[in-house]
Amino acid sequence: EAGVAQSPRYKIIEKRQSVAFWCNPISGHATLYWYQQILGQGPKLLIQFQNNGVVDDSQLPKDRFSAERLKGVDSTLKIQPAKLEDSAVYLCASSVALAKNIQYFGAGTRLSVL
Amino acid sequence: KNEVEQSPQNLTAQEGEFITINCSYSVGISALHWLQQHPGGGIVSLFMLSSGKKKHGRLIATINIQEKHSSLHITASHPRDSAVYICAVGLLTQGGSEKLVFGKGTKLTVNP
């Protein structure tokens, strides 16, 4: 079974530039999550999708971050414009259903904003 | 105060030692998860439990719901166990979905 795929693995940009990350979840997984993990901290949920609908985006900085999962499969997370404090690893995870399920994580995208 | 507190933050052990990592939480939860993160970012789920005890190989996870406390034990530790171990609690939302809140992790180093 293929795991959660993310790209790119690394990205370096200057502040005020835009960046996009892509995630392909495990086939058949209805729930998709984007997390931000700052160095030395645990992951923080940015947004959770159930199929192509948003379940929770309460911690997504909507003035600069956006995410979509148009066909209920792949997802993209965009930052526009980036700030220095956005430097982090962005993790995508997927699970079969909404609750009490194991989440499967991708390898993450390490973003450095200079 | 963080909803999930882990201790210790850092742990160094010699190969073969018995390891214990603790996790305390302050809210009602749907389940508690233990995850492992190796350098480079990849996170792997080790256990999901809502009561009692689970065992997988040399790893054992226990939870005490009344005391809001969980422990992860590693028996006969090995250098390949070196990683960050993260405790996360599942919080059910009004819509019926589960949101994971993560601890900061415990960095374990096992020396040969």
mmCIF file of C-alpha atoms in Angstrom:
data_model
loop_
_atom_site.group_PDB
_atom_site.id
_atom_site.type_symbol
_atom_site.label_atom_id
_atom_site.label_comp_id
_atom_site.label_asym_id
_atom_site.label_seq_id
_atom_site.Cartn_x
_atom_site.Cartn_y
_atom_site.Cartn_z
ATOM 1 C CA GLU A 1 0.000 0.000 0.000
ATOM 2 C CA ALA A 2 1.466 3.367 -0.990
ATOM 3 C CA GLY A 3 1.850 5.890 1.817
ATOM 4 C CA VAL A 4 1.007 9.571 1.964
ATOM 5 C CA ALA A 5 3.001 11.404 -0.697
ATOM 6 C CA GLN A 6 4.153 14.984 -0.266
ATOM 7 C CA SER A 7 6.148 17.322 -2.444
ATOM 8 C CA PRO A 8 8.443 19.085 -2.470
ATOM 9 C CA ARG A 9 10.586 17.721 0.387
ATOM 10 C CA TYR A 10 12.419 21.002 0.835
ATOM 11 C CA LYS A 11 11.714 24.584 -0.154
ATOM 12 C CA ILE A 12 13.658 27.761 0.454
ATOM 13 C CA ILE A 13 12.029 31.089 -0.325
ATOM 14 C CA GLU A 14 12.398 34.718 0.626
ATOM 15 C CA LYS A 15 9.853 36.471 2.808
ATOM 16 C CA ARG A 16 6.857 37.864 0.952
ATOM 17 C CA GLN A 17 7.150 35.160 -1.726
ATOM 18 C CA SER A 18 4.473 32.533 -2.301
ATOM 19 C CA VAL A 19 4.804 28.786 -1.913
ATOM 20 C CA ALA A 20 2.581 25.763 -2.435
ATOM 21 C CA PHE A 21 2.750 22.245 -1.070
ATOM 22 C CA TRP A 22 1.078 19.177 -2.486
ATOM 23 C CA CYS A 23 -0.259 16.067 -0.757
ATOM 24 C CA ASN A 24 -1.643 12.807 -2.099
ATOM 25 C CA PRO A 25 -3.247 10.756 0.689
ATOM 26 C CA ILE A 26 -3.541 7.002 0.941
ATOM 27 C CA SER A 27 -6.128 5.705 -1.503
ATOM 28 C CA GLY A 28 -9.565 5.500 0.071
ATOM 29 C CA HIS A 29 -8.778 7.772 3.005
ATOM 30 C CA ALA A 30 -11.580 10.290 3.334
ATOM 31 C CA THR A 31 -9.956 12.514 5.941
ATOM 32 C CA LEU A 32 -6.907 14.649 5.196
ATOM 33 C CA TYR A 33 -4.967 16.875 7.593
ATOM 34 C CA TRP A 34 -2.346 19.579 7.187
ATOM 35 C CA TYR A 35 -0.076 20.230 10.177
ATOM 36 C CA GLN A 36 2.612 22.798 10.871
ATOM 37 C CA GLN A 37 5.540 21.647 13.002
ATOM 38 C CA ILE A 38 7.922 24.322 14.213
ATOM 39 C CA LEU A 39 11.337 23.119 15.360
ATOM 40 C CA GLY A 40 11.214 21.690 18.882
ATOM 41 C CA GLN A 41 7.418 21.547 19.041
ATOM 42 C CA GLY A 42 4.721 19.035 18.291
ATOM 43 C CA PRO A 43 2.631 19.327 15.126
ATOM 44 C CA LYS A 44 -0.208 21.849 15.120
ATOM 45 C CA LEU A 45 -3.322 21.220 13.047
ATOM 46 C CA LEU A 46 -3.867 23.819 10.339
ATOM 47 C CA ILE A 47 -6.823 22.339 8.486
ATOM 48 C CA GLN A 48 -8.795 19.103 8.308
ATOM 49 C CA PHE A 49 -10.814 17.937 5.310
ATOM 50 C CA GLN A 50 -13.470 15.274 5.099
ATOM 51 C CA ASN A 51 -13.620 14.398 1.385
ATOM 52 C CA ASN A 52 -13.638 17.848 -0.255
ATOM 53 C CA GLY A 53 -15.233 19.704 2.676
ATOM 54 C CA VAL A 54 -13.457 21.576 5.453
ATOM 55 C CA VAL A 55 -14.089 20.128 8.923
ATOM 56 C CA ASP A 56 -11.783 22.343 10.981
ATOM 57 C CA ASP A 57 -9.696 25.329 9.907
ATOM 58 C CA SER A 58 -9.814 27.221 13.187
ATOM 59 C CA GLN A 59 -6.012 27.445 13.461
ATOM 60 C CA LEU A 60 -5.329 28.309 9.819
ATOM 61 C CA PRO A 61 -4.029 31.900 9.425
ATOM 62 C CA LYS A 62 -6.506 32.705 6.703
ATOM 63 C CA ASP A 63 -4.965 36.043 5.807
ATOM 64 C CA ARG A 64 -2.016 34.212 4.245
ATOM 65 C CA PHE A 65 -2.708 30.482 4.231
ATOM 66 C CA SER A 66 -5.179 28.665 2.018
ATOM 67 C CA ALA A 67 -5.841 25.019 1.297
ATOM 68 C CA GLU A 68 -8.062 23.073 -1.027
ATOM 69 C CA ARG A 69 -9.042 19.512 -1.775
ATOM 70 C CA LEU A 70 -11.209 20.037 -4.812
ATOM 71 C CA LYS A 71 -11.895 16.444 -5.870
ATOM 72 C CA GLY A 72 -11.656 14.921 -2.418
ATOM 73 C CA VAL A 73 -8.290 13.285 -3.095
ATOM 74 C CA ASP A 74 -5.153 15.443 -3.555
ATOM 75 C CA SER A 75 -4.719 18.610 -1.578
ATOM 76 C CA THR A 76 -2.620 21.749 -1.856
ATOM 77 C CA LEU A 77 -1.610 24.156 0.898
ATOM 78 C CA LYS A 78 -0.516 27.650 -0.113
ATOM 79 C CA ILE A 79 1.185 30.453 1.761
ATOM 80 C CA GLN A 80 0.981 33.917 0.241
ATOM 81 C CA PRO A 81 2.913 35.963 1.256
ATOM 82 C CA ALA A 82 5.317 34.008 3.441
ATOM 83 C CA LYS A 83 6.758 35.385 6.680
ATOM 84 C CA LEU A 84 9.900 34.384 8.529
ATOM 85 C CA GLU A 85 7.834 32.676 11.241
ATOM 86 C CA ASP A 86 6.345 30.315 8.650
ATOM 87 C CA SER A 87 9.628 28.392 8.598
ATOM 88 C CA ALA A 88 8.589 24.907 9.687
ATOM 89 C CA VAL A 89 7.887 21.393 8.483
ATOM 90 C CA TYR A 90 4.466 21.053 6.881
ATOM 91 C CA LEU A 91 3.047 17.600 7.373
ATOM 92 C CA CYS A 92 0.147 16.015 5.578
ATOM 93 C CA ALA A 93 -1.702 13.067 7.099
ATOM 94 C CA SER A 94 -4.701 10.993 6.157
ATOM 95 C CA SER A 95 -7.060 8.604 7.895
ATOM 96 C CA VAL A 96 -9.926 6.381 6.914
ATOM 97 C CA ALA A 97 -12.550 8.343 8.810
ATOM 98 C CA LEU A 98 -13.140 11.350 11.032
ATOM 99 C CA ALA A 99 -12.544 10.025 14.524
ATOM 100 C CA LYS A 100 -10.661 7.409 16.554
ATOM 101 C CA ASN A 101 -8.552 6.432 13.562
ATOM 102 C CA ILE A 102 -4.860 6.011 13.058
ATOM 103 C CA GLN A 103 -3.425 8.912 11.085
ATOM 104 C CA TYR A 104 -0.783 8.141 8.461
ATOM 105 C CA PHE A 105 1.770 10.873 7.892
ATOM 106 C CA GLY A 106 3.746 11.910 4.874
ATOM 107 C CA ALA A 107 7.453 12.724 5.105
ATOM 108 C CA GLY A 108 6.713 16.446 5.239
ATOM 109 C CA THR A 109 7.947 19.537 3.442
ATOM 110 C CA ARG A 110 10.640 21.520 5.209
ATOM 111 C CA LEU A 111 10.131 25.229 4.450
ATOM 112 C CA SER A 112 12.787 27.828 5.141
ATOM 113 C CA VAL A 113 11.786 31.467 4.765
ATOM 114 C CA LEU A 114 14.779 33.815 4.527
ATOM 115 C CA LYS B 1 -0.865 25.534 30.360
ATOM 116 C CA ASN B 2 -0.514 23.041 27.493
ATOM 117 C CA GLU B 3 -3.275 20.471 27.193
ATOM 118 C CA VAL B 4 -0.633 17.748 26.771
ATOM 119 C CA GLU B 5 2.523 17.599 28.859
ATOM 120 C CA GLN B 6 5.291 15.095 28.248
ATOM 121 C CA SER B 7 8.237 14.191 30.420
ATOM 122 C CA PRO B 8 11.110 14.042 30.202
ATOM 123 C CA GLN B 9 11.899 16.382 27.309
ATOM 124 C CA ASN B 10 15.185 14.604 26.658
ATOM 125 C CA LEU B 11 16.267 11.127 27.666
ATOM 126 C CA THR B 12 19.587 9.375 27.172
ATOM 127 C CA ALA B 13 19.893 5.678 27.885
ATOM 128 C CA GLN B 14 22.328 2.838 27.419
ATOM 129 C CA GLU B 15 21.443 -0.026 25.148
ATOM 130 C CA GLY B 16 19.371 -2.615 26.991
ATOM 131 C CA GLU B 17 17.839 -0.232 29.519
ATOM 132 C CA PHE B 18 14.108 -0.040 30.257
ATOM 133 C CA ILE B 19 12.680 3.295 29.088
ATOM 134 C CA THR B 20 9.595 5.124 30.338
ATOM 135 C CA ILE B 21 8.108 8.258 28.793
ATOM 136 C CA ASN B 22 5.179 9.939 30.491
ATOM 137 C CA CYS B 23 2.249 11.931 29.167
ATOM 138 C CA SER B 24 -0.324 13.895 31.157
ATOM 139 C CA TYR B 25 -3.350 15.666 29.762
ATOM 140 C CA SER B 26 -5.915 18.011 31.174
ATOM 141 C CA VAL B 27 -9.047 17.466 29.089
ATOM 142 C CA GLY B 28 -11.498 14.697 28.310
ATOM 143 C CA ILE B 29 -10.295 12.710 25.339
ATOM 144 C CA SER B 30 -11.618 10.244 22.790
ATOM 145 C CA ALA B 31 -8.290 8.428 22.483
ATOM 146 C CA LEU B 32 -4.591 8.857 23.147
ATOM 147 C CA HIS B 33 -1.955 8.310 20.501
ATOM 148 C CA TRP B 34 1.749 7.589 20.767
ATOM 149 C CA LEU B 35 3.820 8.414 17.693
ATOM 150 C CA GLN B 36 7.465 8.136 16.719
ATOM 151 C CA GLN B 37 9.328 10.728 14.689
ATOM 152 C CA HIS B 38 12.753 10.020 13.233
ATOM 153 C CA PRO B 39 15.156 12.741 12.058
ATOM 154 C CA GLY B 40 13.989 13.938 8.668
ATOM 155 C CA GLY B 41 10.419 14.376 9.775
ATOM 156 C CA GLY B 42 8.549 11.132 9.134
ATOM 157 C CA ILE B 43 5.948 10.357 11.825
ATOM 158 C CA VAL B 44 4.709 6.846 12.482
ATOM 159 C CA SER B 45 1.780 5.943 14.679
ATOM 160 C CA LEU B 46 2.750 3.445 17.383
ATOM 161 C CA PHE B 47 -0.408 3.088 19.447
ATOM 162 C CA MET B 48 -3.927 4.396 19.733
ATOM 163 C CA LEU B 49 -5.584 3.564 23.024
ATOM 164 C CA SER B 50 -8.556 4.648 25.075
ATOM 165 C CA SER B 51 -8.176 2.304 28.029
ATOM 166 C CA GLY B 52 -5.860 -0.261 29.574
ATOM 167 C CA LYS B 53 -2.681 -1.421 27.931
ATOM 168 C CA LYS B 54 -1.349 -2.320 24.499
ATOM 169 C CA LYS B 55 1.835 -4.128 23.539
ATOM 170 C CA HIS B 56 3.673 -4.329 20.254
ATOM 171 C CA GLY B 57 7.042 -6.030 20.272
ATOM 172 C CA ARG B 58 9.242 -4.251 22.813
ATOM 173 C CA LEU B 59 6.839 -1.324 23.138
ATOM 174 C CA ILE B 60 4.108 -1.107 25.765
ATOM 175 C CA ALA B 61 1.596 1.715 26.182
ATOM 176 C CA THR B 62 -0.670 2.173 29.173
ATOM 177 C CA ILE B 63 -3.334 4.691 29.998
ATOM 178 C CA ASN B 64 -5.143 5.651 33.209
ATOM 179 C CA ILE B 65 -8.247 7.583 32.233
ATOM 180 C CA GLN B 66 -9.099 8.647 35.787
ATOM 181 C CA GLU B 67 -5.646 10.115 36.362
ATOM 182 C CA LYS B 68 -5.391 11.483 32.794
ATOM 183 C CA HIS B 69 -1.992 9.886 32.378
ATOM 184 C CA SER B 70 -0.311 7.578 29.901
ATOM 185 C CA SER B 71 3.101 5.954 29.734
ATOM 186 C CA LEU B 72 5.129 4.523 26.877
ATOM 187 C CA HIS B 73 7.640 1.862 27.848
ATOM 188 C CA ILE B 74 10.455 0.423 25.759
ATOM 189 C CA THR B 75 12.008 -2.805 26.991
ATOM 190 C CA ALA B 76 15.564 -3.823 26.062
ATOM 191 C CA SER B 77 16.204 -0.494 24.336
ATOM 192 C CA HIS B 78 18.345 -0.396 21.208
ATOM 193 C CA PRO B 79 20.126 2.445 19.375
ATOM 194 C CA ARG B 80 17.568 2.178 16.567
ATOM 195 C CA ASP B 81 14.912 3.264 19.091
ATOM 196 C CA SER B 82 16.531 6.707 19.101
ATOM 197 C CA ALA B 83 13.831 9.112 17.942
ATOM 198 C CA VAL B 84 11.354 11.676 19.203
ATOM 199 C CA TYR B 85 8.302 10.112 20.837
ATOM 200 C CA ILE B 86 5.166 12.208 20.723
ATOM 201 C CA CYS B 87 1.998 11.881 22.764
ATOM 202 C CA ALA B 88 -1.198 13.229 21.211
ATOM 203 C CA VAL B 89 -4.733 13.319 22.574
ATOM 204 C CA GLY B 90 -7.850 13.109 20.464
ATOM 205 C CA LEU B 91 -10.525 15.692 21.170
ATOM 206 C CA LEU B 92 -13.969 15.148 19.729
ATOM 207 C CA THR B 93 -15.507 18.215 18.143
ATOM 208 C CA GLN B 94 -19.199 19.093 17.970
ATOM 209 C CA GLY B 95 -19.281 17.841 14.397
ATOM 210 C CA GLY B 96 -18.087 14.397 15.464
ATOM 211 C CA SER B 97 -14.579 14.671 14.070
ATOM 212 C CA GLU B 98 -11.452 14.087 16.131
ATOM 213 C CA LYS B 99 -8.781 16.743 16.476
ATOM 214 C CA LEU B 100 -5.331 15.677 17.676
ATOM 215 C CA VAL B 101 -3.469 17.926 20.112
ATOM 216 C CA PHE B 102 0.197 17.026 20.323
ATOM 217 C CA GLY B 103 2.741 17.213 23.098
ATOM 218 C CA LYS B 104 6.160 18.666 22.384
ATOM 219 C CA GLY B 105 7.767 15.252 22.245
ATOM 220 C CA THR B 106 10.494 13.406 24.132
ATOM 221 C CA LYS B 107 13.826 13.061 22.399
ATOM 222 C CA LEU B 108 15.277 9.632 23.168
ATOM 223 C CA THR B 109 18.890 8.764 22.497
ATOM 224 C CA VAL B 110 20.011 5.177 23.098
ATOM 225 C CA ASN B 111 23.759 4.734 23.145
ATOM 226 C CA PRO B 112 25.439 1.413 22.271
#
